[in-house]
Short mmCIF file of C-alpha atoms and ligand atoms in Angstrom, two decimals:
data_model
loop_
_atom_site.label_atom_id
_atom_site.label_comp_id
_atom_site.label_asym_id
_atom_site.label_seq_id
_atom_site.Cartn_x
_atom_site.Cartn_y
_atom_site.Cartn_z
CA MET A 1 -0.36 -0.21 0.18
CA PRO A 2 1.59 3.57 -1.08
CA SER A 3 2.62 5.49 2.07
CA GLY A 4 -0.18 8.07 1.39
CA ASN A 5 -0.40 11.64 -0.36
CA VAL A 6 2.89 12.71 1.03
CA ILE A 7 3.86 14.98 -1.54
CA ARG A 8 8.04 14.46 -1.50
CA GLY A 9 10.91 15.59 -3.45
CA ALA A 10 12.62 19.00 -4.40
CA ARG A 11 11.42 22.03 -6.52
CA VAL A 12 12.35 21.78 -10.22
CA GLY A 13 16.17 23.20 -10.28
CA SER A 14 17.15 22.49 -6.85
CA ALA A 15 19.69 20.90 -6.06
CA PRO A 16 20.24 17.65 -4.99
CA ILE A 17 18.79 16.83 -1.26
CA ARG A 18 20.98 15.69 0.91
CA PRO A 19 19.51 14.83 4.30
CA ASP A 20 22.20 15.97 6.65
CA GLU A 21 23.56 19.01 5.29
CA ARG A 22 20.07 20.64 3.80
CA HIS A 23 17.57 20.17 6.86
CA GLN A 24 16.78 17.33 9.16
CA PRO A 25 13.85 15.33 8.63
CA ALA A 26 11.06 16.27 10.84
CA PRO A 27 10.54 13.02 13.66
CA ARG A 28 7.66 11.54 12.61
CA GLN A 29 5.15 8.59 14.15
CA ASP A 30 2.91 6.48 12.57
CA VAL A 31 -0.61 6.61 13.35
CA THR A 32 -2.32 3.14 12.28
CA TYR A 33 -6.70 2.97 12.80
CA TRP A 34 -8.94 0.34 11.76
CA CYS A 35 -12.65 0.81 10.23
CA ARG A 36 -15.21 -1.49 11.54
CA ASN A 37 -14.64 -4.06 8.16
CA ASP A 38 -10.55 -4.67 8.98
CA HIS A 39 -9.42 -1.59 6.27
CA ARG A 40 -6.26 -0.86 8.02
CA THR A 41 -5.45 2.54 7.33
CA SER A 42 -2.27 4.15 8.35
CA ILE A 43 -0.70 7.68 8.98
CA ARG A 44 1.73 9.94 9.11
CA ILE A 45 2.39 12.37 11.37
CA ALA A 46 4.74 14.60 12.96
CA ALA A 47 6.31 13.13 16.22
CA ASP A 48 4.91 15.99 19.00
CA ALA A 49 1.92 16.02 17.28
CA VAL A 50 -1.45 14.20 18.58
CA ALA A 51 -3.10 11.75 16.50
CA PRO A 52 -6.35 12.42 15.90
CA PRO A 53 -8.64 9.59 17.63
CA LEU A 54 -10.81 8.90 14.47
CA TRP A 55 -9.70 8.40 10.94
CA ASP A 56 -12.37 8.50 7.85
CA CYS A 57 -11.27 4.96 6.19
CA PRO A 58 -9.91 6.03 2.90
CA ARG A 59 -11.93 2.75 1.58
CA CYS A 60 -15.36 2.50 3.19
CA GLY A 61 -15.50 6.42 3.85
CA LEU A 62 -16.54 5.33 7.86
CA PRO A 63 -14.81 6.55 10.86
CA ALA A 64 -11.27 4.32 12.16
CA GLY A 65 -10.07 3.83 15.18
CA PRO A 66 -6.81 2.57 16.99
CA ASP A 67 -7.62 0.45 18.59
CA GLU A 68 -7.73 -2.51 16.41
CA GLN A 69 -9.84 -4.92 18.65
CA ASN A 70 -12.66 -2.62 19.14
CA PRO A 71 -12.61 -0.56 16.03
CA PRO A 72 -16.23 2.67 15.53
CA GLY A 73 -19.20 1.32 15.15
CA ARG A 74 -18.56 -2.80 15.78
CA THR A 75 -19.13 -2.68 19.58
CA ARG A 76 -21.68 -0.20 19.80
CA ALA A 77 -24.16 -0.83 22.48
CA GLU A 78 -27.51 0.86 21.13
CA PRO A 79 -28.93 0.15 18.44
CA TYR A 80 -30.23 3.01 16.49
CA LYS A 81 -32.82 5.01 17.85
CA SER A 82 -35.34 7.10 16.35
CA HIS A 83 -36.00 10.67 16.61
CA LEU A 84 -39.01 10.14 18.39
CA ALA A 85 -37.36 7.52 20.88
CA TYR A 86 -34.88 9.98 21.80
CA VAL A 87 -37.98 12.46 22.42
CA LYS A 88 -39.40 9.68 24.01
CA GLU A 89 -36.94 9.40 26.54
CA ARG A 90 -36.88 13.64 27.46
CA ARG A 91 -40.20 13.43 27.66
CA THR A 92 -43.44 10.90 29.64
CA ALA A 93 -46.73 10.38 27.82
CA GLU A 94 -48.33 12.66 30.51
CA GLU A 95 -45.48 15.85 30.02
CA GLY A 96 -46.00 14.72 26.00
CA GLU A 97 -49.99 15.52 26.52
CA ALA A 98 -49.71 18.13 28.60
CA LEU A 99 -47.62 20.32 26.77
CA LEU A 100 -49.42 19.34 23.30
CA ALA A 101 -52.89 20.34 25.61
CA GLU A 102 -50.74 24.43 26.80
CA ALA A 103 -49.98 24.52 22.53
CA LEU A 104 -53.58 24.15 21.64
CA ALA A 105 -54.84 26.74 24.58
CA ALA A 106 -52.45 29.28 23.04
CA LEU A 107 -53.60 28.10 19.66
CA ARG A 108 -57.51 28.62 19.90
CA ARG A 109 -56.86 32.32 22.61
CA ARG A 110 -54.66 33.89 19.35
CA ARG A 111 -57.18 32.15 17.19
CA GLY A 112 -60.49 33.77 19.31
CA GLU A 113 -61.73 30.55 19.98
CA GLY A 114 -62.17 29.51 24.26
ZN1 ZN B 1 -13.27 0.61 5.95
#
């Protein structure tokens, strides 16, 4: 697998690079991520940089994490919840009825009814 999209090399017309003389390459670290489809992705970042906790898998686009045994999304305990499920989590049915009655009453007042 190619090591990424890092642009290497010299500008046109520059002298051949002699690393010891021209510049010291910055220290690097390789960080490897796995997505839940077992795609492995390695990125190379500066050694003193903090690796991002997630990286988008370049093959399938899912978030990938640094823990091969526990990629993001695989061991998700909670199943997908609908918006309504979240609302029901926050509000009881009684609260919902009260809110609805309140809203209807306000609507009727505005319309000059009741
Ligand atoms: Zn993937």
